[in-house]
């Protein structure tokens, strides 16, 4: 019976769930008017992370944001108890928010606020709660001081150097470095373990050094602490000679005992590991042995998860990302060398903190509705589910008859107003918990229409049509549609009504026009809206085309318009077809306004026309009408003159006369032909005439290059057309017969030379004079051993001066040239002039061919370069200038010079975080050449410092000016000299270079000095004027695709990013890439166009940002560095100002000196006479004044704290131990016990050997040390 009862209960539960499954929560539209009137319980929208670690140097901000109507109020619990914010002056809550801000400007310690916090947001309809936020303050403890004995080990043995960093919060990152701040080189033999220890699989003699230091980098403080260095001594059988070391024989021929593999970590043959689901699994095996063992990994009973597994640290570490339950099992690592192998099994257990299977969601219901909240979670072990309502366990809440608990589900039946509440589901196990808020809101609201009133909808006939009617109400209203206010509701057949209120008309017709009314009704009332529908279509074609009023070149066309289908005709298009030239092709003739139906058409002669008409309205074009009757116009003489008439010589003794033919509709009659006339312009002769059918006539047996007058006329059988004006043409050209003479050079410098020559007689040119054409080439260089490619160049000069001259520019310095000159017409060149040889002077060199900067150590960089491709003279050395760079400001420059055979330099930087600009140039006797500019690279992470290499090659892309330098103006040509042409006959490609300075483009980062805005320069790149060494032309080059003016306006947790670019609109997508400086976390955000706002940034953090093109990733902006504002920004804290700290230190020092003087005087005044009672000798270690009194000024100088302060009446021994003084109260009392008066003073009196004034015993019963006095004040 019991079992049957259980089955019955389960069946009933399943039946109930099925019944309520169909209950659908009300979807509240995001209409501002609806939301303003809608009452809803609170919802947590933003909260701090569960495990919240804060920087002790910053203000503490604990976030809690919520929404609801009415606006929620907030309260907090700390460590499970109410947190009274009002009573703590350091804690404030933001307005209309629950976010707490804890400031320490007026004192206080962040550690005092550590604990567990929970936020509660409440209004009249319920209470929502945040996760429990565990607040902890980051800690960076100092490394404990310790004396490390030298580590002595035999060569070939294994070794582990422990790191044991101080426990920080969060734990520090560890790495090993030497005293030069260079990382310890790690390889298959030497590597750092996951615990930070340095493992040597076998020690070699060259490992012996005295500076193995483990360093710890703390995340929040960005500080690095170092452990005292280890000194490693390696014992060898034979002396070690580092010159005998090589990779093939690392022991230099010495015999070192080999050993089989053993495990250094983990120990033993097996171990276990527990990891949580979705976390990262790290398994490590480090083995000792000689030769160094190789590590391999296996999974027993299966394969390694190939897509998730990565091997690091020379295969010693296996990493599995995003662990799942399938990754549990036995993993085996095997270490082997040629002497043997060893295995270790690691048994991996995968547990899981709770994760959601079915997270509860908000439920909006109307009165009498049904619903349910479901909370299902999984984990390992299985999490327990706890329900709360308004922050209290549901079992302790006020009973609700509409609510029923059924395991992980809450069933609601027939809810009523007032049942609104916020329910919390808490799923927890030993590895964590999940907390979800879900409110149940019971609302009632009269039906409302949300769309615009009385819309007019125009549709095209026969198309599918939708009429929208958005509405809302609670309970959910019933919606019905009516047409023209008559009949029953529209649904079925051609109509369909959707749940959201939309009415579909499957095929709109003319009879569907009218006014449609949608009515939403519920028990609370009703609302309605109207939509007017107009069904339109394109017009019907015009009809009954008629021709009338015929004329020689016109006719009247009349038609009857078709039906416009409720969309007026805007215009008529008249088309024609003719059957002589292009039969069957309809062409547009003219358009006319839509209110006309009779027009006069302007026509051409000798055409057989047929017409049709097309009507056009807002919907579209009609079909074409039926064609009109044919109409042929009569013939006429041509109306136009043939176009494109010209005469030129294809040979030296002819002239070709050519023109363009008339169009078909320009012929005007049958038998079209052309009459052509020509005659010599310089001779008064009769016109020559010819009639041709084509478009070309050749005149033969002409003199060379003489002018002719030419004219033309079109004719047909009806008559002749108009005659053209006479134009000038020329017969053909021949080769010039004379050469320029007396070609010579004057005034030669490093890149230019003045040239002079005697001109030729213009008649000898035998054609149109084009230019004097100079051929020149670089014959050799005066730089010994310089290799270059010879290249013939040309340069043209147009001049008619009697004594012509010109400037030949863009020559290579320190070179020998040859040249000659010819005269040229349009087709031929004349004979060459005399050949001239000359040499250019020495100049300044080009920039070095490359300039490379890379980090060499912790604070050392290495610079390398190579000689210029064109020295332009004899190199005498190199000059390197460098200076610190801080945004747009630069520090004092420093100068280094080098001999010409030196091409590298190592520089130690005072501060590795400071950026430097380097300016390198080569030197000749003339001076310094083009400057190669490079910026010092970023130092990489400590574990991989040597990877940061910036290589800049000398290419066109890297040539730019670093300073604002105006290029020298081109030398002026003679007054009558026109712009020359330039022709290059060589196929050799030579890189064009710009003068002055070369700017590197590698990973340059600029940090602006403004507070809130960071901008990467340069400004908008203008077109670049390139001086081409291959020619004399100055070419305006359009810039290639670029991104510039990257600007960042940042606040505490967001940044506005903008930039400029020259990509065509819509042709490229950009990617914003920003890197968190503290942990190098890189994020990217795709964006189509600037600007963009980056949110969720970390307050007070430093970021590096750049923008690049998604399609052309090589096109990138310069990187900018910016730092977000601190979480709490107020006026400057005086306690952090240097002048204030110095002033306080000075005041404290003065007070300390005054206290010491005061207590010395007091101690000297408290001397005790003992002569009257007993004359006892003093202990030899007591300090006495010359007068015999005790002086305790130097006692207890080894005391450092309250615990080490000696007892009253005692003194400190030379070893710093406290012992009982010979001058004790017992020795001076009567009998064994000291006796005291009622006021506590000592009865007995004692004196010293010399007479002094007596004092009372209770005035100073101990020798008062200034140090003890200060501690007593504390």
PDB file of C-alpha atoms in Angstrom, residues 717-834:
ATOM      1  CA  UNK A 717      21.088  62.921-102.328  1.00  0.00           C
ATOM      2  CA  UNK A 718      19.013  65.848-101.126  1.00  0.00           C
ATOM      3  CA  UNK A 719      21.915  68.269-100.761  1.00  0.00           C
ATOM      4  CA  UNK A 720      24.975  69.416 -98.843  1.00  0.00           C
ATOM      5  CA  UNK A 721      25.233  70.115 -95.149  1.00  0.00           C
ATOM      6  CA  UNK A 722      27.142  72.964 -93.465  1.00  0.00           C
ATOM      7  CA  UNK A 723      30.881  73.356 -94.211  1.00  0.00           C
ATOM      8  CA  UNK A 724      33.384  73.205 -91.328  1.00  0.00           C
ATOM      9  CA  UNK A 725      35.923  75.859 -90.448  1.00  0.00           C
ATOM     10  CA  UNK A 726      39.490  75.249 -91.623  1.00  0.00           C
ATOM     11  CA  UNK A 727      41.823  73.517 -89.167  1.00  0.00           C
ATOM     12  CA  UNK A 728      45.638  73.145 -89.289  1.00  0.00           C
ATOM     13  CA  UNK A 729      47.214  69.730 -89.808  1.00  0.00           C
ATOM     14  CA  UNK A 730      50.849  68.652 -90.395  1.00  0.00           C
ATOM     15  CA  UNK A 731      52.524  66.165 -92.637  1.00  0.00           C
ATOM     16  CA  UNK A 732      54.893  63.503 -91.223  1.00  0.00           C
ATOM     17  CA  UNK A 733      58.135  63.997 -89.219  1.00  0.00           C
ATOM     18  CA  UNK A 734      61.665  62.742 -89.953  1.00  0.00           C
ATOM     19  CA  UNK A 735      64.763  62.143 -87.813  1.00  0.00           C
ATOM     20  CA  UNK A 736      66.568  65.342 -86.663  1.00  0.00           C
ATOM     21  CA  UNK A 737      69.871  65.865 -88.476  1.00  0.00           C
ATOM     22  CA  UNK A 738      71.734  67.999 -85.915  1.00  0.00           C
ATOM     23  CA  UNK A 739      73.000  67.373 -82.369  1.00  0.00           C
ATOM     24  CA  UNK A 740      73.415  69.822 -79.469  1.00  0.00           C
ATOM     25  CA  UNK A 741      77.041  70.938 -79.211  1.00  0.00           C
ATOM     26  CA  UNK A 742      79.474  71.991 -76.503  1.00  0.00           C
ATOM     27  CA  UNK A 743      77.730  70.066 -73.713  1.00  0.00           C
ATOM     28  CA  UNK A 744      79.535  70.910 -70.457  1.00  0.00           C
ATOM     29  CA  UNK A 745      79.217  70.954 -66.655  1.00  0.00           C
ATOM     30  CA  UNK A 746      79.634  73.759 -64.148  1.00  0.00           C
ATOM     31  CA  UNK A 747      79.170  74.126 -60.400  1.00  0.00           C
ATOM     32  CA  UNK A 748      78.925  70.507 -59.239  1.00  0.00           C
ATOM     33  CA  UNK A 749      78.029  69.693 -55.615  1.00  0.00           C
ATOM     34  CA  UNK A 750      77.026  66.429 -53.908  1.00  0.00           C
ATOM     35  CA  UNK A 751      73.579  66.040 -55.531  1.00  0.00           C
ATOM     36  CA  UNK A 752      73.319  68.671 -58.340  1.00  0.00           C
ATOM     37  CA  UNK A 753      75.171  69.893 -61.385  1.00  0.00           C
ATOM     38  CA  UNK A 754      74.627  72.847 -63.740  1.00  0.00           C
ATOM     39  CA  UNK A 755      74.682  71.837 -67.437  1.00  0.00           C
ATOM     40  CA  UNK A 756      75.106  74.023 -70.547  1.00  0.00           C
ATOM     41  CA  UNK A 757      74.966  73.357 -74.319  1.00  0.00           C
ATOM     42  CA  UNK A 758      74.605  75.006 -77.732  1.00  0.00           C
ATOM     43  CA  UNK A 759      71.117  74.632 -79.283  1.00  0.00           C
ATOM     44  CA  UNK A 760      70.316  73.183 -82.741  1.00  0.00           C
ATOM     45  CA  UNK A 761      68.675  74.990 -85.650  1.00  0.00           C
ATOM     46  CA  UNK A 762      64.887  74.419 -85.436  1.00  0.00           C
ATOM     47  CA  UNK A 763      64.797  73.465 -89.132  1.00  0.00           C
ATOM     48  CA  UNK A 764      67.128  70.550 -88.458  1.00  0.00           C
ATOM     49  CA  UNK A 765      64.596  69.076 -86.043  1.00  0.00           C
ATOM     50  CA  UNK A 766      62.428  68.075 -89.073  1.00  0.00           C
ATOM     51  CA  UNK A 767      59.293  67.881 -86.953  1.00  0.00           C
ATOM     52  CA  UNK A 768      57.662  69.429 -83.886  1.00  0.00           C
ATOM     53  CA  UNK A 769      60.370  70.307 -81.361  1.00  0.00           C
ATOM     54  CA  UNK A 770      59.676  68.237 -78.220  1.00  0.00           C
ATOM     55  CA  UNK A 771      62.703  68.680 -75.920  1.00  0.00           C
ATOM     56  CA  UNK A 772      66.411  68.365 -75.395  1.00  0.00           C
ATOM     57  CA  UNK A 773      66.774  64.897 -73.889  1.00  0.00           C
ATOM     58  CA  UNK A 774      69.706  64.219 -71.531  1.00  0.00           C
ATOM     59  CA  UNK A 775      70.957  60.635 -70.998  1.00  0.00           C
ATOM     60  CA  UNK A 776      73.060  60.121 -67.854  1.00  0.00           C
ATOM     61  CA  UNK A 777      74.185  57.228 -65.680  1.00  0.00           C
ATOM     62  CA  UNK A 778      76.249  56.506 -62.577  1.00  0.00           C
ATOM     63  CA  UNK A 779      79.487  55.033 -63.803  1.00  0.00           C
ATOM     64  CA  UNK A 780      81.121  54.221 -60.428  1.00  0.00           C
ATOM     65  CA  UNK A 781      81.340  55.216 -56.749  1.00  0.00           C
ATOM     66  CA  UNK A 782      84.382  56.687 -54.996  1.00  0.00           C
ATOM     67  CA  UNK A 783      83.559  54.561 -51.927  1.00  0.00           C
ATOM     68  CA  UNK A 784      85.870  51.523 -52.133  1.00  0.00           C
ATOM     69  CA  UNK A 785      84.031  48.223 -52.587  1.00  0.00           C
ATOM     70  CA  UNK A 786      80.540  49.727 -52.799  1.00  0.00           C
ATOM     71  CA  UNK A 787      78.283  47.560 -54.979  1.00  0.00           C
ATOM     72  CA  UNK A 788      75.375  49.152 -56.859  1.00  0.00           C
ATOM     73  CA  UNK A 789      73.356  48.548 -60.010  1.00  0.00           C
ATOM     74  CA  UNK A 790      73.982  50.754 -63.024  1.00  0.00           C
ATOM     75  CA  UNK A 791      70.883  52.430 -64.360  1.00  0.00           C
ATOM     76  CA  UNK A 792      70.416  54.663 -67.398  1.00  0.00           C
ATOM     77  CA  UNK A 793      68.244  57.693 -66.709  1.00  0.00           C
ATOM     78  CA  UNK A 794      66.809  60.443 -68.891  1.00  0.00           C
ATOM     79  CA  UNK A 795      65.664  63.956 -68.261  1.00  0.00           C
ATOM     80  CA  UNK A 796      64.012  66.326 -70.724  1.00  0.00           C
ATOM     81  CA  UNK A 797      64.387  70.102 -71.026  1.00  0.00           C
ATOM     82  CA  UNK A 798      62.158  72.309 -73.194  1.00  0.00           C
ATOM     83  CA  UNK A 799      63.826  75.622 -73.997  1.00  0.00           C
ATOM     84  CA  UNK A 800      64.189  78.006 -76.960  1.00  0.00           C
ATOM     85  CA  UNK A 801      66.912  80.192 -75.425  1.00  0.00           C
ATOM     86  CA  UNK A 802      70.008  81.039 -77.400  1.00  0.00           C
ATOM     87  CA  UNK A 803      72.271  79.954 -74.491  1.00  0.00           C
ATOM     88  CA  UNK A 804      70.298  77.178 -72.772  1.00  0.00           C
ATOM     89  CA  UNK A 805      71.227  75.766 -69.355  1.00  0.00           C
ATOM     90  CA  UNK A 806      69.578  73.605 -66.752  1.00  0.00           C
ATOM     91  CA  UNK A 807      70.121  71.936 -63.382  1.00  0.00           C
ATOM     92  CA  UNK A 808      70.558  68.173 -63.149  1.00  0.00           C
ATOM     93  CA  UNK A 809      69.472  67.194 -59.616  1.00  0.00           C
ATOM     94  CA  UNK A 810      69.001  64.117 -57.463  1.00  0.00           C
ATOM     95  CA  UNK A 811      72.488  62.752 -58.068  1.00  0.00           C
ATOM     96  CA  UNK A 812      74.178  60.310 -55.718  1.00  0.00           C
ATOM     97  CA  UNK A 813      77.043  61.957 -53.780  1.00  0.00           C
ATOM     98  CA  UNK A 814      80.650  60.847 -54.114  1.00  0.00           C
ATOM     99  CA  UNK A 815      80.060  59.197 -57.520  1.00  0.00           C
ATOM    100  CA  UNK A 816      81.358  59.419 -61.106  1.00  0.00           C
ATOM    101  CA  UNK A 817      78.754  60.146 -63.822  1.00  0.00           C
ATOM    102  CA  UNK A 818      78.657  60.224 -67.632  1.00  0.00           C
ATOM    103  CA  UNK A 819      76.093  61.949 -69.885  1.00  0.00           C
ATOM    104  CA  UNK A 820      75.201  63.042 -73.417  1.00  0.00           C
ATOM    105  CA  UNK A 821      72.297  64.941 -75.014  1.00  0.00           C
ATOM    106  CA  UNK A 822      70.029  64.606 -78.097  1.00  0.00           C
ATOM    107  CA  UNK A 823      67.235  66.690 -79.579  1.00  0.00           C
ATOM    108  CA  UNK A 824      63.822  65.011 -80.046  1.00  0.00           C
ATOM    109  CA  UNK A 825      60.586  65.555 -81.962  1.00  0.00           C
ATOM    110  CA  UNK A 826      57.370  63.556 -81.526  1.00  0.00           C
ATOM    111  CA  UNK A 827      58.718  60.471 -83.304  1.00  0.00           C
ATOM    112  CA  UNK A 828      62.519  60.536 -83.519  1.00  0.00           C
ATOM    113  CA  UNK A 829      65.693  61.464 -81.656  1.00  0.00           C
ATOM    114  CA  UNK A 830      68.654  63.159 -83.308  1.00  0.00           C
ATOM    115  CA  UNK A 831      72.352  62.200 -83.137  1.00  0.00           C
ATOM    116  CA  UNK A 832      74.098  62.384 -79.708  1.00  0.00           C
ATOM    117  CA  UNK A 833      76.205  65.262 -78.501  1.00  0.00           C
ATOM    118  CA  UNK A 834      79.669  64.959 -76.988  1.00  0.00           C
TER     119      UNK A 834
END
